[in-house]
Coordinates of C-alpha atoms in Angstrom, one line a residue:
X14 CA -22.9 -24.6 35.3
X15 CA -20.1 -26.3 37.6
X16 CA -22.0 -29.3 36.9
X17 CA -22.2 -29.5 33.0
X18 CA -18.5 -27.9 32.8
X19 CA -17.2 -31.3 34.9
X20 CA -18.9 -33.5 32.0
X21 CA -16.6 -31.6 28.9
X22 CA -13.2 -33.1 27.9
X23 CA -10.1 -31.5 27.9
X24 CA -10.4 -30.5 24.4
X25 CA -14.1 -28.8 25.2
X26 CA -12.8 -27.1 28.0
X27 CA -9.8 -26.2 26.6
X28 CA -12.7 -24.4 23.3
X29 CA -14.3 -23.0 26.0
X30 CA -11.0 -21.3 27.7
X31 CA -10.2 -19.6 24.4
X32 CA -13.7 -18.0 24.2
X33 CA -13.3 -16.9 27.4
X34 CA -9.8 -15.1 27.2
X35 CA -9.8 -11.5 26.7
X36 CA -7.3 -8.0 27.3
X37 CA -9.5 -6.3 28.7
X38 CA -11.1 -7.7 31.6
X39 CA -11.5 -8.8 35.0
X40 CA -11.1 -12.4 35.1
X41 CA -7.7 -14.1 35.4
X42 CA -7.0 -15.6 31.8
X43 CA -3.1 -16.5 33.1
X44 CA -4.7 -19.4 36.3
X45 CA -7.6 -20.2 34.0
X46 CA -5.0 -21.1 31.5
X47 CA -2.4 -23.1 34.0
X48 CA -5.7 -25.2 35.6
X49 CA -6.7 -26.1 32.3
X50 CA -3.1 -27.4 31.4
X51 CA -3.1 -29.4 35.3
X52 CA -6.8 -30.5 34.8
X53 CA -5.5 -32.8 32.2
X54 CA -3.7 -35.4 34.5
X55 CA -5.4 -33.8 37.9
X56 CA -9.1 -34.6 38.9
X57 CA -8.7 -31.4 41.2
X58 CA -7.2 -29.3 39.2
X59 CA -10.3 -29.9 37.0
X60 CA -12.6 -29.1 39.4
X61 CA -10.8 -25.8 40.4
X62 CA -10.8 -25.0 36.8
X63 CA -14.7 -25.8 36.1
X64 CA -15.4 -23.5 39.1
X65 CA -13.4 -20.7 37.9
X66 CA -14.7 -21.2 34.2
X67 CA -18.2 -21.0 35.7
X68 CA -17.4 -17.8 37.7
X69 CA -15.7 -16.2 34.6
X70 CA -18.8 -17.3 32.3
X71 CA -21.4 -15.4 34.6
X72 CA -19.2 -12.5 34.6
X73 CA -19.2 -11.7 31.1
X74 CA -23.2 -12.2 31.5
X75 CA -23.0 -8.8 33.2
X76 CA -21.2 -5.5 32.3
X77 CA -18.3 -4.6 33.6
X78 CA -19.6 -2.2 35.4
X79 CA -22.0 -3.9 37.7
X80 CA -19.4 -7.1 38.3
X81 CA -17.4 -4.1 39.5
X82 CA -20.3 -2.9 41.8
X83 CA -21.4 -6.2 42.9
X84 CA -18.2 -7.4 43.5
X85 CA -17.3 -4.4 46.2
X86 CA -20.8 -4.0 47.7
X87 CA -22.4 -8.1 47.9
X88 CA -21.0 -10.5 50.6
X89 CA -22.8 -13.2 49.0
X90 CA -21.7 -12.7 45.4
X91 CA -18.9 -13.1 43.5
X92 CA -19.7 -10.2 40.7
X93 CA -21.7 -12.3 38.2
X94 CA -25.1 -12.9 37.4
X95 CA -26.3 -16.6 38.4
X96 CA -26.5 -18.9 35.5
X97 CA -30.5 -18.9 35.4
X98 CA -30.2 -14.9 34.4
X99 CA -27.5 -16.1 31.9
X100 CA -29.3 -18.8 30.8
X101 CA -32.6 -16.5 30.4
X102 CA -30.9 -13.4 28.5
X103 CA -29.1 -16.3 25.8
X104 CA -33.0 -17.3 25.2
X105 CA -33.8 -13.5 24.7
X106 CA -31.1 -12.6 22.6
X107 CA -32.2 -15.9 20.2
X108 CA -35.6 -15.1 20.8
X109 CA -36.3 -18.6 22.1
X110 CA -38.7 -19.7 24.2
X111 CA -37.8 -22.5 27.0
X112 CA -40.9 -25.3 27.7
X113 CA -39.9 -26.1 31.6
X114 CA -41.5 -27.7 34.6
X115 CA -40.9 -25.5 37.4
X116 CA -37.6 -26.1 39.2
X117 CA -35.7 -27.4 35.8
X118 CA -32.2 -28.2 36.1
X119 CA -29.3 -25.9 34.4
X120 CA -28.7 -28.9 31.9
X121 CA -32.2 -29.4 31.3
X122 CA -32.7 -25.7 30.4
X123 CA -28.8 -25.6 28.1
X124 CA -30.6 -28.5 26.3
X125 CA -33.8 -27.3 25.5
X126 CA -32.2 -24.0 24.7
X127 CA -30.1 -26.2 21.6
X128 CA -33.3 -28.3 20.7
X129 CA -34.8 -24.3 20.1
X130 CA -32.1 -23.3 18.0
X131 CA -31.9 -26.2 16.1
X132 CA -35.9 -26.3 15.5
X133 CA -36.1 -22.9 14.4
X134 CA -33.2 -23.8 12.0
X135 CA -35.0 -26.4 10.7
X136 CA -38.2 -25.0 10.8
X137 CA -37.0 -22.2 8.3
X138 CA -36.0 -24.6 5.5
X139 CA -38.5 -26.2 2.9
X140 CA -39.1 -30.2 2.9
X141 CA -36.7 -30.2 -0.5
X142 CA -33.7 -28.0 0.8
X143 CA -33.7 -29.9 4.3
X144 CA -33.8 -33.6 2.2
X145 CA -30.8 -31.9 -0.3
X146 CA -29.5 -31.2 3.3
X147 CA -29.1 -33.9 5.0
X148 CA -28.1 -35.9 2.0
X149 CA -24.8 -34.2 2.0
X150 CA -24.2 -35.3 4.9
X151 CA -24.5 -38.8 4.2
X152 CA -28.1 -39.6 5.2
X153 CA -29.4 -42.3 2.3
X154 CA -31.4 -41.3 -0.6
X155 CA -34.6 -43.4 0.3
X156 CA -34.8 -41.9 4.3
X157 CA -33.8 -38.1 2.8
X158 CA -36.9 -38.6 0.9
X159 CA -39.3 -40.7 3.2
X160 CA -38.0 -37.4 5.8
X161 CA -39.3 -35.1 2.5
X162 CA -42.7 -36.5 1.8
X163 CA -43.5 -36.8 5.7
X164 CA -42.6 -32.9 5.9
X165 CA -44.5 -32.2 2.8
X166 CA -47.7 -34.0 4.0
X167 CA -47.7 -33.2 7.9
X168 CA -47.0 -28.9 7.1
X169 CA -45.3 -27.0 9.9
X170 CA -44.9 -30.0 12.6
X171 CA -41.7 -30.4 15.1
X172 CA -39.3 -31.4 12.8
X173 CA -36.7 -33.0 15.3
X174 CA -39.1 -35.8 16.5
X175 CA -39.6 -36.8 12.9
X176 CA -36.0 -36.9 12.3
X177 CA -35.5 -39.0 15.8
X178 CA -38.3 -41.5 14.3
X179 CA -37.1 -42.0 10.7
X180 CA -33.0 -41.3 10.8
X181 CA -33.0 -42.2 14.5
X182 CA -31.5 -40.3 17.7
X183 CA -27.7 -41.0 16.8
X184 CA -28.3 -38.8 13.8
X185 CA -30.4 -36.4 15.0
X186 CA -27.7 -35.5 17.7
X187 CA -25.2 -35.4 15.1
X188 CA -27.2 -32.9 13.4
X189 CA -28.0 -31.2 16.3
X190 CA -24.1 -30.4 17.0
X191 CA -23.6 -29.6 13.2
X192 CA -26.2 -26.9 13.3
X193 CA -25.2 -25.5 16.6
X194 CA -21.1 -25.5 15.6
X195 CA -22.5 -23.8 12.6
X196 CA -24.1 -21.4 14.0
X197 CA -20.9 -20.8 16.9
X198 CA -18.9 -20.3 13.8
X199 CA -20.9 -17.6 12.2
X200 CA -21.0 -15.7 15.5
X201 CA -17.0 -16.3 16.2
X202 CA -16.0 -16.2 12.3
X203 CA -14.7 -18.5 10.8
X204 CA -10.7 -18.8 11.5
X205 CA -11.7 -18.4 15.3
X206 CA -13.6 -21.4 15.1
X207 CA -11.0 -23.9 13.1
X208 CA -9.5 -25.6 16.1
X209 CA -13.4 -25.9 17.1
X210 CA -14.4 -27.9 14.2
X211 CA -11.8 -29.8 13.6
X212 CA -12.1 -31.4 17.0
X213 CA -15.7 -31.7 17.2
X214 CA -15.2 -33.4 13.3
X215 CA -13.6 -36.8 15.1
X216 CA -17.0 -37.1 17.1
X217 CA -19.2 -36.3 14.4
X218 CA -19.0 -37.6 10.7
X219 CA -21.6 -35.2 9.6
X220 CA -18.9 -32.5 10.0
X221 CA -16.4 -34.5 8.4
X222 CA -18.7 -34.8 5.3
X223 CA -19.8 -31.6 5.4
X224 CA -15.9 -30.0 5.3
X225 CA -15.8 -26.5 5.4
X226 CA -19.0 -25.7 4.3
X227 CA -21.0 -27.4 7.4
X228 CA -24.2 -26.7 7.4
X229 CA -25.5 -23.9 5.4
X230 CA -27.6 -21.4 7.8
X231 CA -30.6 -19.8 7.2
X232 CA -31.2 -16.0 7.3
X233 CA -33.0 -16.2 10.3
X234 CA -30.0 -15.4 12.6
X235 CA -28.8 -12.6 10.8
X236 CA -31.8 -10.6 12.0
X237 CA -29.7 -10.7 15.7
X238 CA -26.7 -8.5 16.9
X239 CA -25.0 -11.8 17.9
X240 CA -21.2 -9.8 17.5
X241 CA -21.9 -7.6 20.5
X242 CA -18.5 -8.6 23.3
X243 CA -20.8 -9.9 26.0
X244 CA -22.9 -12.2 23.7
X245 CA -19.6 -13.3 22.0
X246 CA -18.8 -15.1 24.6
X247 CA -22.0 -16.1 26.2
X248 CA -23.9 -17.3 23.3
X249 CA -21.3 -20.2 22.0
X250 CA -20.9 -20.8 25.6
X251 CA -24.5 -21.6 25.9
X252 CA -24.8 -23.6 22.7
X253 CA -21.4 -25.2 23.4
X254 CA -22.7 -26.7 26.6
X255 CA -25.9 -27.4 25.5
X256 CA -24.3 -30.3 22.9
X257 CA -22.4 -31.3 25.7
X258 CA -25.2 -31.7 28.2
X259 CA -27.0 -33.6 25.3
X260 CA -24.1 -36.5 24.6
X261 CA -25.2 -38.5 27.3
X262 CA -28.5 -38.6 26.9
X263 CA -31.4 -35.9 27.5
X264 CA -34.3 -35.7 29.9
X265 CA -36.5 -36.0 26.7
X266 CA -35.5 -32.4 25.6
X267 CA -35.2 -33.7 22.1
X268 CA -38.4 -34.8 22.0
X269 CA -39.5 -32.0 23.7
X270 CA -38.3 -29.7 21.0

């Protein structure tokens, strides 16, 4: 994840640092903290820091336990699972399915993975309460309702391709973020997640219209045991990167979704 991790800004990797402290634990919160403060004036410092925070991720994708085991007894690993096993139990856990070409790229995969999430989101709201939706958040009457009527007539289609075609991709990657920061917040709480918004707010004025309230989930994650300590950290890590990965463009993964 080395790769996606050099593309976040000080402020993503410095949301991305606070998930990943903890008391009780075997990766070293103290040098993860001090590269984060030198990565923001030192290119190397930032790449020290990316490979540590990608070492510290894939740790807390394992227990304890076998880091500890693996760590002692593997030459050729540092104590984590790779970031495909990561990757793979994140899709379990939200019981999404990836659409890949053999050989797909971590960012590829962390992209798909947030175009899921977002079209199972979407999927689980009527034609009317996703038009109410998205005019809260500023889309104009006429296209919340052109969105409505196309939903209504077409039944259960991909819903993010539509909304790439009539509000165009600007917006759907503004709502992609909104759901996903949404969702992040439900599974940190709230207060955990303040600093989070707020910064993610300047990029996207979706957030901003939304205020506190964001986006209004649907029921459909509740069905998950999302607070367990391992998934915590893992799952808003995913979907963190998985926004990130998608701000400079895609290889098509949302119209893939």
């Amino acid at each position: 994840m080395e790769k996606i991790l050099a593309k976040c800004e000080y402020a993503d990797l410095e949301y991305l640092s606070s998930v990943l402290d903890s008391y009780v634990s075997f990766t070293d919160d103290a040098a993860r903290k001090e590269l984060l403060q030198k990565s923001h004036h030192a290119s190397s410092a930032k790449t020290e820091l990316c490979a540590l925070m990608d070492k510290q991720i894939r740790y807390y994708g394992s227990s304890d336990v076998a880091y500890a085991v693996r760590s002692v007894f593997s030459s050729s690993s540092d104590g984590g699972i790779s970031s495909l096993e990561l990757i793979e139990d994140v899709c379990k856990k939200l019981k999404i399915k990836l659409k890949l070409k053999r050989g797909a790229s971590m960012e590829r995969r962390l992209e798909q993975l947030v175009s899921e999430v977002v079209e199972t989101e979407l999927q689980s709201k009527t034609p009317t309460e996703l038009a109410d939706a998205f005019k809260k958040m500023g889309v104009g009457n006429e296209d919340a309702n052109l969105l409505k009527e196309h939903l209504a007539k077409n039944g259960k289609v991909a819903i993010l391709p539509v909304i790439i075609q009539i509000l165009g991709p600007k917006v759907a990657l503004g709502l992609i973020e909104t759901i996903i920061i949404s969702l992040i917040t439900q599974i940190v709480g709230r207060e955990a997640a303040k600093a989070l918004v707020k910064e993610v707010s300047k990029r996207n004025p979706m957030l901003n219209a939304l205020g506190p309230v964001m986006w209004v989930l649907s029921g459909v994650w509740l069905a998950y045991d999302l607070q367990g300590p391992a998934f915590r950290k893992t799952v808003p890590i995913c979907l963190y990167l998985g926004v990130v990965a998608l701000r400079d463009g895609s290889e098509d993964a949302l119209t893939a979704a």
